[in-house]
Short mmCIF file of C-alpha atoms in Angstrom, two decimals:
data_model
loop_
_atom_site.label_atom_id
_atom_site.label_comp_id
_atom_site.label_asym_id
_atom_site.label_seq_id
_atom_site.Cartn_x
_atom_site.Cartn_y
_atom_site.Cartn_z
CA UNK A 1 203.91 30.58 241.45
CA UNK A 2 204.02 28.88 244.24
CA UNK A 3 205.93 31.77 247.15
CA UNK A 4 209.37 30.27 249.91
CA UNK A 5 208.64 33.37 251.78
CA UNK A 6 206.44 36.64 251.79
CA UNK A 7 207.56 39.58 253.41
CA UNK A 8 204.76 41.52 254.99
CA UNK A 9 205.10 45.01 254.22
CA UNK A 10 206.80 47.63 251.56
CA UNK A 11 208.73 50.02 253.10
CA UNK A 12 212.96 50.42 253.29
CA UNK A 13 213.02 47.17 255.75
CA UNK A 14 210.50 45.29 253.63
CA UNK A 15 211.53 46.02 249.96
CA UNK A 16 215.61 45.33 251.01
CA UNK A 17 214.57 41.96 252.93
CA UNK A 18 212.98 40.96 249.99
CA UNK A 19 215.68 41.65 247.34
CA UNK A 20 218.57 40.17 249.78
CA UNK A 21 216.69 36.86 249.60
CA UNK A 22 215.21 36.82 246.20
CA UNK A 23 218.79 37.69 245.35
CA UNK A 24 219.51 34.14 246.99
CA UNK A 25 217.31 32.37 245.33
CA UNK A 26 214.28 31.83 247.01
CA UNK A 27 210.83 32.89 245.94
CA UNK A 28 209.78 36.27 247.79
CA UNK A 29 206.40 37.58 247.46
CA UNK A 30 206.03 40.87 249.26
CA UNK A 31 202.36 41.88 250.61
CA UNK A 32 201.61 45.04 251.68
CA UNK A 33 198.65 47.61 252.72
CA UNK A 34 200.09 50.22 250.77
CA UNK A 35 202.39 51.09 248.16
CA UNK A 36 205.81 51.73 248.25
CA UNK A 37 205.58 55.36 247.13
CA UNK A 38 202.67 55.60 249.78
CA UNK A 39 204.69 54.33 252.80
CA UNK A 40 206.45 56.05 256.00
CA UNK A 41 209.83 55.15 253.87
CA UNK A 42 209.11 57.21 250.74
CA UNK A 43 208.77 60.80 252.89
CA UNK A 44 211.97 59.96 254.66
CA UNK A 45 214.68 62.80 255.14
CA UNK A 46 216.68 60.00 254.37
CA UNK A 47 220.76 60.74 255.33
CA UNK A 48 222.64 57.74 256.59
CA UNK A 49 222.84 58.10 260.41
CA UNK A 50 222.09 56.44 263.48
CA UNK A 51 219.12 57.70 264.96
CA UNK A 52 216.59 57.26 267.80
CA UNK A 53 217.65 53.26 267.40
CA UNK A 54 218.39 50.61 269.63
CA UNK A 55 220.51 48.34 270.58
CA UNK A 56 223.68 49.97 270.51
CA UNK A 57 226.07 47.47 269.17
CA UNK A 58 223.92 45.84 266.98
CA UNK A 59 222.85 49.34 265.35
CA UNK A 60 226.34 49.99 264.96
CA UNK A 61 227.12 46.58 262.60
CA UNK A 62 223.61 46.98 260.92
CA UNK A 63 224.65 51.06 260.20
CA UNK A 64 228.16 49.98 258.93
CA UNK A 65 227.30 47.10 256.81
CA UNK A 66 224.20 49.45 254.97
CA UNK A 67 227.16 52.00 254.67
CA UNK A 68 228.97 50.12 252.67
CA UNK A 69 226.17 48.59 250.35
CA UNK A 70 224.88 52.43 250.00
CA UNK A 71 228.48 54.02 248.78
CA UNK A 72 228.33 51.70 246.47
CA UNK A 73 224.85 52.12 245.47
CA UNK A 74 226.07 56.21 245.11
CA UNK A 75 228.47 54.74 242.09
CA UNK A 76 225.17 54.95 240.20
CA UNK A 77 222.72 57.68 241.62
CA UNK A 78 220.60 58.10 238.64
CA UNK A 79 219.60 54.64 238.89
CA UNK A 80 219.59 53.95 242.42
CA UNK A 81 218.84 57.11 244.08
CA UNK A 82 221.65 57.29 246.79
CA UNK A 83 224.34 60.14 245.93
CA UNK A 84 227.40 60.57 248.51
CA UNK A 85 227.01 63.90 250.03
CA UNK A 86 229.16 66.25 252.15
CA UNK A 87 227.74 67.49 255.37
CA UNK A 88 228.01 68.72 259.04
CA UNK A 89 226.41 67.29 262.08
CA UNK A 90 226.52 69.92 264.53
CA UNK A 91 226.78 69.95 268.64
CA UNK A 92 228.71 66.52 269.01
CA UNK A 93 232.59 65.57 268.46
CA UNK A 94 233.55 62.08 267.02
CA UNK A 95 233.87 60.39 270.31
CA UNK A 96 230.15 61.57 271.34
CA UNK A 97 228.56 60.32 268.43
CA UNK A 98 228.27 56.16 269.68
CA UNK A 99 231.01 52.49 268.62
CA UNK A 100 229.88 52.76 264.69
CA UNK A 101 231.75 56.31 264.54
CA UNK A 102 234.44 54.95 264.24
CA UNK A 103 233.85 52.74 261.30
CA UNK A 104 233.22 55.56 258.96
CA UNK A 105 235.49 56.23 256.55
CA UNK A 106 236.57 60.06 256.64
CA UNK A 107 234.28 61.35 259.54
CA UNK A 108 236.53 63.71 261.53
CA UNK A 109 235.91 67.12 263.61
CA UNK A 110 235.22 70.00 262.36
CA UNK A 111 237.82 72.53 262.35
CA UNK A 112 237.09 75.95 264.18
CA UNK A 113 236.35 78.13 260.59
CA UNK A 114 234.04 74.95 259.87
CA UNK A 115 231.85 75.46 262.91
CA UNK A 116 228.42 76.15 261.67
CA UNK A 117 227.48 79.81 263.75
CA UNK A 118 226.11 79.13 267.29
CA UNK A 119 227.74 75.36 267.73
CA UNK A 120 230.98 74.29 269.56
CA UNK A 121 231.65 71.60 267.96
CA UNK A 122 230.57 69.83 265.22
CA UNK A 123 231.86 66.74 262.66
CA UNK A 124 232.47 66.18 259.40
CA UNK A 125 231.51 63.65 256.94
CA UNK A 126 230.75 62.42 253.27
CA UNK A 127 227.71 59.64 253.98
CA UNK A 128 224.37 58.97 251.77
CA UNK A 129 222.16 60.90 251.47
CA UNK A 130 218.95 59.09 249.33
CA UNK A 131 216.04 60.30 247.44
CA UNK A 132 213.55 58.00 249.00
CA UNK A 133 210.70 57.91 246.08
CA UNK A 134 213.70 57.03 243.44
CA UNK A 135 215.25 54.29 245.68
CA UNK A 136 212.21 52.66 246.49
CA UNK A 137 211.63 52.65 242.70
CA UNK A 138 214.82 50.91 242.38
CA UNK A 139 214.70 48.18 245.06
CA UNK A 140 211.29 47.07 243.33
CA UNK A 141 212.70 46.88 239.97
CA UNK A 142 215.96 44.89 241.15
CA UNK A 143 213.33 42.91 243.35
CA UNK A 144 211.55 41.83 240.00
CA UNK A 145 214.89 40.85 237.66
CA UNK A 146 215.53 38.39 240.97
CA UNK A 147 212.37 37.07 240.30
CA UNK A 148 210.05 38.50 243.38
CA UNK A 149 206.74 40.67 243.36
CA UNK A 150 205.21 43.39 245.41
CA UNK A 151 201.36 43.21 245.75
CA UNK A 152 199.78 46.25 247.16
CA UNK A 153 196.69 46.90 248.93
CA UNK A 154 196.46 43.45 250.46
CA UNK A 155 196.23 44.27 254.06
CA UNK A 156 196.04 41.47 256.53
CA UNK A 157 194.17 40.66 259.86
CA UNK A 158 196.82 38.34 261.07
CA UNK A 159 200.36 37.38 260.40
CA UNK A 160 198.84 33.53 259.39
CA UNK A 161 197.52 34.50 257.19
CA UNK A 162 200.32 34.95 255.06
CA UNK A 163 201.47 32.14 256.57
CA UNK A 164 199.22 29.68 255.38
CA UNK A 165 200.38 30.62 251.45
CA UNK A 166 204.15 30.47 252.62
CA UNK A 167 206.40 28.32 255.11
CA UNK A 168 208.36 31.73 255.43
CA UNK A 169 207.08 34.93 256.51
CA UNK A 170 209.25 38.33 257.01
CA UNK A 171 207.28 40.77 259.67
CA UNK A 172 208.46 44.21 258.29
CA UNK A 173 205.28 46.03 259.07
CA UNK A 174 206.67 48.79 261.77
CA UNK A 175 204.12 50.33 263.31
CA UNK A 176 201.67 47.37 261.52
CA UNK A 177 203.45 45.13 264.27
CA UNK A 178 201.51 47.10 266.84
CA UNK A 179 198.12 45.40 265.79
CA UNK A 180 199.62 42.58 263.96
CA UNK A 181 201.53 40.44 265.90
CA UNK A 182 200.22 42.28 268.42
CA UNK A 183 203.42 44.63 269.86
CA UNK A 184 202.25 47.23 272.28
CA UNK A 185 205.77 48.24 272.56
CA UNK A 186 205.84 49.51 269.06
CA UNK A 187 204.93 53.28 269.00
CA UNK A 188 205.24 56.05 266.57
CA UNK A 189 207.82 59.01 266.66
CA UNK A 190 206.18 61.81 264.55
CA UNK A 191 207.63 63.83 262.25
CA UNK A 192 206.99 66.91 260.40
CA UNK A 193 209.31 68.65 257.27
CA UNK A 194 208.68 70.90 254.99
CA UNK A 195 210.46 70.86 251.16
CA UNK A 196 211.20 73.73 250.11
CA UNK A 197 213.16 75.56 246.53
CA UNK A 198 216.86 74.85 246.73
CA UNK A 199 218.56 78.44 247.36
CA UNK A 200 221.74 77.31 246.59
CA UNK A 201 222.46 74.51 249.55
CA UNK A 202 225.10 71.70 248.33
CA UNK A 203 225.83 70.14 251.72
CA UNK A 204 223.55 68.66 254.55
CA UNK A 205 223.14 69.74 257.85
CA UNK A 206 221.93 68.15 260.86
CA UNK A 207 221.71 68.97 264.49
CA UNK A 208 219.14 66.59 266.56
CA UNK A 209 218.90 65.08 270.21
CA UNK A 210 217.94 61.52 270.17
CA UNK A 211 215.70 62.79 273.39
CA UNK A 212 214.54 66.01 271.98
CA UNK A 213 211.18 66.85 270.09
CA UNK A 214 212.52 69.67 267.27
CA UNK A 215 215.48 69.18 265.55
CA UNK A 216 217.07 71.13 262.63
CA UNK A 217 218.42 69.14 259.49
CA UNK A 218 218.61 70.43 256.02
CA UNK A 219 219.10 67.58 253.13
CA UNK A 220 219.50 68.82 249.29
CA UNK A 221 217.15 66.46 247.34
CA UNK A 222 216.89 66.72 243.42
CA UNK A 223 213.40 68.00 244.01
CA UNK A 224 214.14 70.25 246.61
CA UNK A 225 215.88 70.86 249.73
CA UNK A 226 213.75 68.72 253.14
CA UNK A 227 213.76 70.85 256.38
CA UNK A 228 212.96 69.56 259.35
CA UNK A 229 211.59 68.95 261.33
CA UNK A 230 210.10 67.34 264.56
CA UNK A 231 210.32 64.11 266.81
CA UNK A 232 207.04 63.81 268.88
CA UNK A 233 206.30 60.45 270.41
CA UNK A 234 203.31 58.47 270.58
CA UNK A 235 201.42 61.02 268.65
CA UNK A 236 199.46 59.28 265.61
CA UNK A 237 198.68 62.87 263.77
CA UNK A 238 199.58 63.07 259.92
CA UNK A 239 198.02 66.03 259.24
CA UNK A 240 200.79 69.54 258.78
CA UNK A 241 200.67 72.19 261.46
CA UNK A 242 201.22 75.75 259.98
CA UNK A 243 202.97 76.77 263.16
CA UNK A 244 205.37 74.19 263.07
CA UNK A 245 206.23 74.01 259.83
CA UNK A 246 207.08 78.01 260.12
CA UNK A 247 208.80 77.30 263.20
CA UNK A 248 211.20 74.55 260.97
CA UNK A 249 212.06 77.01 258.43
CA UNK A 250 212.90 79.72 260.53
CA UNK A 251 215.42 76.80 262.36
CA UNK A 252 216.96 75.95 259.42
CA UNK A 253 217.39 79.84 257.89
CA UNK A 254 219.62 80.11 261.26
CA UNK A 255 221.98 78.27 259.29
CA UNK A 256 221.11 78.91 255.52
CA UNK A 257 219.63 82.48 255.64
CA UNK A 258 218.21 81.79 251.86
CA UNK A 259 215.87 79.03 253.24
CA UNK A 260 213.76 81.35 254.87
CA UNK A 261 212.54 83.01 251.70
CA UNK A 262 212.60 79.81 249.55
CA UNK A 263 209.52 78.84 248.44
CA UNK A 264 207.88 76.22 249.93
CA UNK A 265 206.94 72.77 247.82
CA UNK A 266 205.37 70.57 250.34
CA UNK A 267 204.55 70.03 253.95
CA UNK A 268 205.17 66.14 254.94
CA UNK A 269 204.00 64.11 258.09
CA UNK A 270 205.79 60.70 258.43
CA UNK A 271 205.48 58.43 261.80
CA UNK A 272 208.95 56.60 262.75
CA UNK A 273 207.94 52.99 263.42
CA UNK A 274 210.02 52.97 267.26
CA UNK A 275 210.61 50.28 270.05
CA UNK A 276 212.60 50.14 273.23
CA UNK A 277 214.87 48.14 271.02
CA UNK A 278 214.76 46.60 267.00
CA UNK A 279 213.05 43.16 266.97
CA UNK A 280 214.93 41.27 264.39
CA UNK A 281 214.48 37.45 265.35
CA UNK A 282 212.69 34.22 264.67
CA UNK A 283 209.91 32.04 266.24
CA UNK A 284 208.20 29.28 264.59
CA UNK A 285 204.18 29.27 264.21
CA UNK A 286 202.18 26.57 265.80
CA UNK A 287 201.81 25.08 262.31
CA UNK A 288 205.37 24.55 261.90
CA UNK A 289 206.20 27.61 259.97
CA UNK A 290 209.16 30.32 260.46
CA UNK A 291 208.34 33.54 261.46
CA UNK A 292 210.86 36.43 261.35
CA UNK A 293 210.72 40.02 262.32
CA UNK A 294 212.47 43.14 261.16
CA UNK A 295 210.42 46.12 262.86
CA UNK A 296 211.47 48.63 265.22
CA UNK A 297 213.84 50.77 263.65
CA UNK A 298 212.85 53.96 264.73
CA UNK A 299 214.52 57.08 263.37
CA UNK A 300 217.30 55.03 260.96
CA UNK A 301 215.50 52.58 258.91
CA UNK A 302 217.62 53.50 256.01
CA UNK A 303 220.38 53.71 258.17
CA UNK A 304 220.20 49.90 258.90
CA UNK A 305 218.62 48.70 255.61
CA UNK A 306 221.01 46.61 254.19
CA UNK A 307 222.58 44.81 257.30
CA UNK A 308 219.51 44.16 258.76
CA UNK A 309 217.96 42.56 255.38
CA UNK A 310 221.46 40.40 255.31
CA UNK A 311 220.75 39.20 259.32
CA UNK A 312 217.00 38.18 258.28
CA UNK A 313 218.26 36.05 255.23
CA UNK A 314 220.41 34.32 258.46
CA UNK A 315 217.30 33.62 260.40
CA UNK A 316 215.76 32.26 257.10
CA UNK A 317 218.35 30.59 256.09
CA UNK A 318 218.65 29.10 259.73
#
């Protein structure tokens, strides 16, 4: 069957541009190196929350519109793999946190016997919180009842070259865009967690510096509990340090003292696709076809799933 458009790459951005348009009727074919399950997307921490993502105001409606397509995703977390979770983000107050703060149902400060030892301040919140591997599973299953496919291990030399089998293509390839389109601007943010036996730990816990390289989050999974973790720029390395891993459990049993003798599951590398800002427009190829993109999202892919899949079907559309 003949495809309207083919997305170009599997990951959160690909995999929820595909099902917002399939889910519109067209044909969607998406191509990808890899399989979901092997992507940046599936070893994702994976709480809703703006981070290490630009532009400001446009993250903010992107964020808020995903929020509300996620709650109601967490209606059925068995199927879909998002659950609404309690948590604390530590070291900022409401008015610190950036314009979509205030769009969030229920976030609020925390009050003084809330205060997580060693912080301030701090806020609270229920948001999603997804397990990645079981989400991804879902968006390709709703992706085939609208009719669309995922092919994986195709990977391409050029963005035409999906573009000669489709007068549409969708550029969700993060750091793929580097070489693909090509993007030098496009440059990875690494990061390292560690999953370990859940002690006991119902809420999440975050505390991270969109300039910093170590952070401290802790995110109950139903496989585990991911620590983390690390945010090292424009280093390509996949491969676990010992050292570092240590060092993230020993930040994270600073707040949950039964981390530290947990027992650990596995040690994860993932590289955040980043970009001075998100690239989410349209050009059209010197044969006459359209060419979106939808790369760039840094630290909050999830974060901005939905609203940016909803803003490509625009540029489609248009």
């Amino acid at each position: 069957m003949a495809s309207d458009v083919i997305v170009v790459g599997a990951g959160i951005a690909g995999l929820t541009s595909a099902v917002v348009l399939a889910e519109r009727g067209l044909r969607v074919a998406v191509w990808s190196r890899e399989a979901p399950a092997e992507t940046t997307s599936a070893v994702a921490g994976a709480l809703w929350w703006p981070y290490r993502i630009d532009p400001e105001e446009a993250v903010a409606a992107w964020s808020l519109r995903s929020l509300t397509v996620l709650a109601a995703l967490a209606a059925r977390p068995e199927e879909t793999g998002v659950r609404l979770v309690a948590g604390t983000y530590a070291g900022a107050g409401p008015a610190e946190l950036g314009p979509w703060a205030a769009g969030v149902p229920g976030l609020r400060a925390a009050m003084r016997g809330e205060l997580p030892p060693g912080y301030g301040r701090a806020v609270r919140v229920h948001v999603p919180l997804l397990d990645m591997p079981a989400h991804l599973a879902y968006l390709q299953r709703r992706l085939a009842a609208a009719g669309g496919s995922v092919t994986a291990g195709r990977p391409l030399s050029s963005l035409a070259e999906a573009a000669r089998r489709a007068p549409t293509v969708v550029n969700c390839t993060g750091l793929g865009a580097r070489h693909l389109v090509p993007d030098p601007g496009v440059y990875p943010v690494q990061g390292q967690l560690v999953v370990v036996e859940n002690p006991g730990v119902h809420e999440w816990f975050a505390n991270a510096d969109d300039r910093g390289t170590d952070s401290v989050y802790v995110f109950p999974q139903p496989y585990g509990v991911v620590l983390g973790g690390t945010a090292r720029s424009h280093v390509w390395d996949r491969a676990p340090v010992p050292s570092t891993a240590q060092a993230i459990i020993a930040r994270c049993a600073r707040v949950h003292p039964g981390l530290g003798s947990s027992r650990v599951l596995a040690h994860r590398v993932g590289l955040r696709p980043a970009r001075a800002a998100v690239r989410l427009e349209a050009e059209t190829l010197p044969g006459g076809g359209r060419l979106v993109h939808n790369y760039g999202h840094g630290g909050a892919g999830v974060t901005v799933s939905w609203g940016c899949a909803e803003a490509v079907a625009g540029l489609v559309g248009g």
